[in-house]
Coordinates of C-alpha atoms in Angstrom, one line a residue:
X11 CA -6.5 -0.1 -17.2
X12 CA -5.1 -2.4 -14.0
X13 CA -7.6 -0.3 -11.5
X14 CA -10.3 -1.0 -14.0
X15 CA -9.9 -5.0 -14.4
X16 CA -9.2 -4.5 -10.7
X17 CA -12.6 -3.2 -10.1
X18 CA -14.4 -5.6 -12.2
X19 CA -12.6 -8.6 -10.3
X20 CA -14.1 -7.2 -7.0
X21 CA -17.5 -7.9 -8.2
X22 CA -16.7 -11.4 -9.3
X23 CA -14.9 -12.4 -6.1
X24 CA -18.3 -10.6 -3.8
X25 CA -20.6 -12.7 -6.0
X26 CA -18.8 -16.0 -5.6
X27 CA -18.5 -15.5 -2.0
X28 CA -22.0 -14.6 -1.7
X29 CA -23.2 -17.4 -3.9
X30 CA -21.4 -19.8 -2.5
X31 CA -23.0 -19.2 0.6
X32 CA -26.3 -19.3 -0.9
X33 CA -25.5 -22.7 -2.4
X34 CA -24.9 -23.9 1.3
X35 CA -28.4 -22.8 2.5
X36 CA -29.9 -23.8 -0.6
X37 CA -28.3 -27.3 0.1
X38 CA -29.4 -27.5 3.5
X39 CA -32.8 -26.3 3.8
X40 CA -34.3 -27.5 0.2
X41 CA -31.9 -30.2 -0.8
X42 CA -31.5 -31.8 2.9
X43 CA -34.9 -30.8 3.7
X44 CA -33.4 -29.7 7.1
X45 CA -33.9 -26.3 9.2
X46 CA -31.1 -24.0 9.6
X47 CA -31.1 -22.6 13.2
X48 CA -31.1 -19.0 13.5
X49 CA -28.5 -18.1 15.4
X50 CA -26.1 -20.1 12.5
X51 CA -28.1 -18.4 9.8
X52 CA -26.8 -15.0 11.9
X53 CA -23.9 -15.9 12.3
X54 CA -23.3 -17.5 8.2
X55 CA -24.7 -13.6 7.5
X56 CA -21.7 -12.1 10.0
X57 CA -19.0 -14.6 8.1
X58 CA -20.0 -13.7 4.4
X59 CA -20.5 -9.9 5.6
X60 CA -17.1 -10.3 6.9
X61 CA -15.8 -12.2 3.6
X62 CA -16.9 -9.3 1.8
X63 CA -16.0 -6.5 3.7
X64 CA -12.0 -7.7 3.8
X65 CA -12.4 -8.2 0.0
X66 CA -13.6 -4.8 -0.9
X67 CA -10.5 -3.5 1.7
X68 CA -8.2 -5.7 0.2
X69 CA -9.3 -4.1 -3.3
X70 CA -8.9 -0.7 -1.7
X71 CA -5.2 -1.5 -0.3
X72 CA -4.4 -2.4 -3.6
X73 CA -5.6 0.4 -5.6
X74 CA -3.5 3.0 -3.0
X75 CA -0.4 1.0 -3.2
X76 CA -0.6 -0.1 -0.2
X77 CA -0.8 -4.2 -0.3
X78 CA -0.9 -6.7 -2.9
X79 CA -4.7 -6.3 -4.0
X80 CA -7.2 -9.4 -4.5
X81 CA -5.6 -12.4 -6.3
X82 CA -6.6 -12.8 -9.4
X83 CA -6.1 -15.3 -12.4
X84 CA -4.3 -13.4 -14.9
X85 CA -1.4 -11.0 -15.2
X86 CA -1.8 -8.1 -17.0
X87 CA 2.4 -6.5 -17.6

């Protein structure tokens, strides 16, 4: 049952990471009315990718015993 709550936490944390950043470009380019340069739009993509990719392997770690998994806001003993 842990692995499973587990698993449905990863999706949660990917989505708030990812929305968050959409909430930044959203609140630049429509709310600001301002241009985002591309070469910060790459490298926002490279951070979030990043953001995500050491959560899913965080996840991971934690499902093989190996570190503490992702945080999370309830304990389950």
């Amino acid at each position: 049952m842990g692995i499973l709550i587990s698993f449905l936490n990863l999706p949660l944390y990917l989505a708030i990471i990812i929305f968050v950043a959409y909430a930044i470009k959203w609140l630049i380019t429509s709310f600001l009315g301002s241009s985002i340069d591309a070469n910060l739009l790459k490298w926002g993509q490279i951070i979030v990718g990043l953001l995500c990719i050491i959560a899913i392997v965080v996840w991971l770690t934690g499902v093989l015993g190996l570190g503490g998994g992702l945080p999370h806001f309830w304990v389950y003993r």
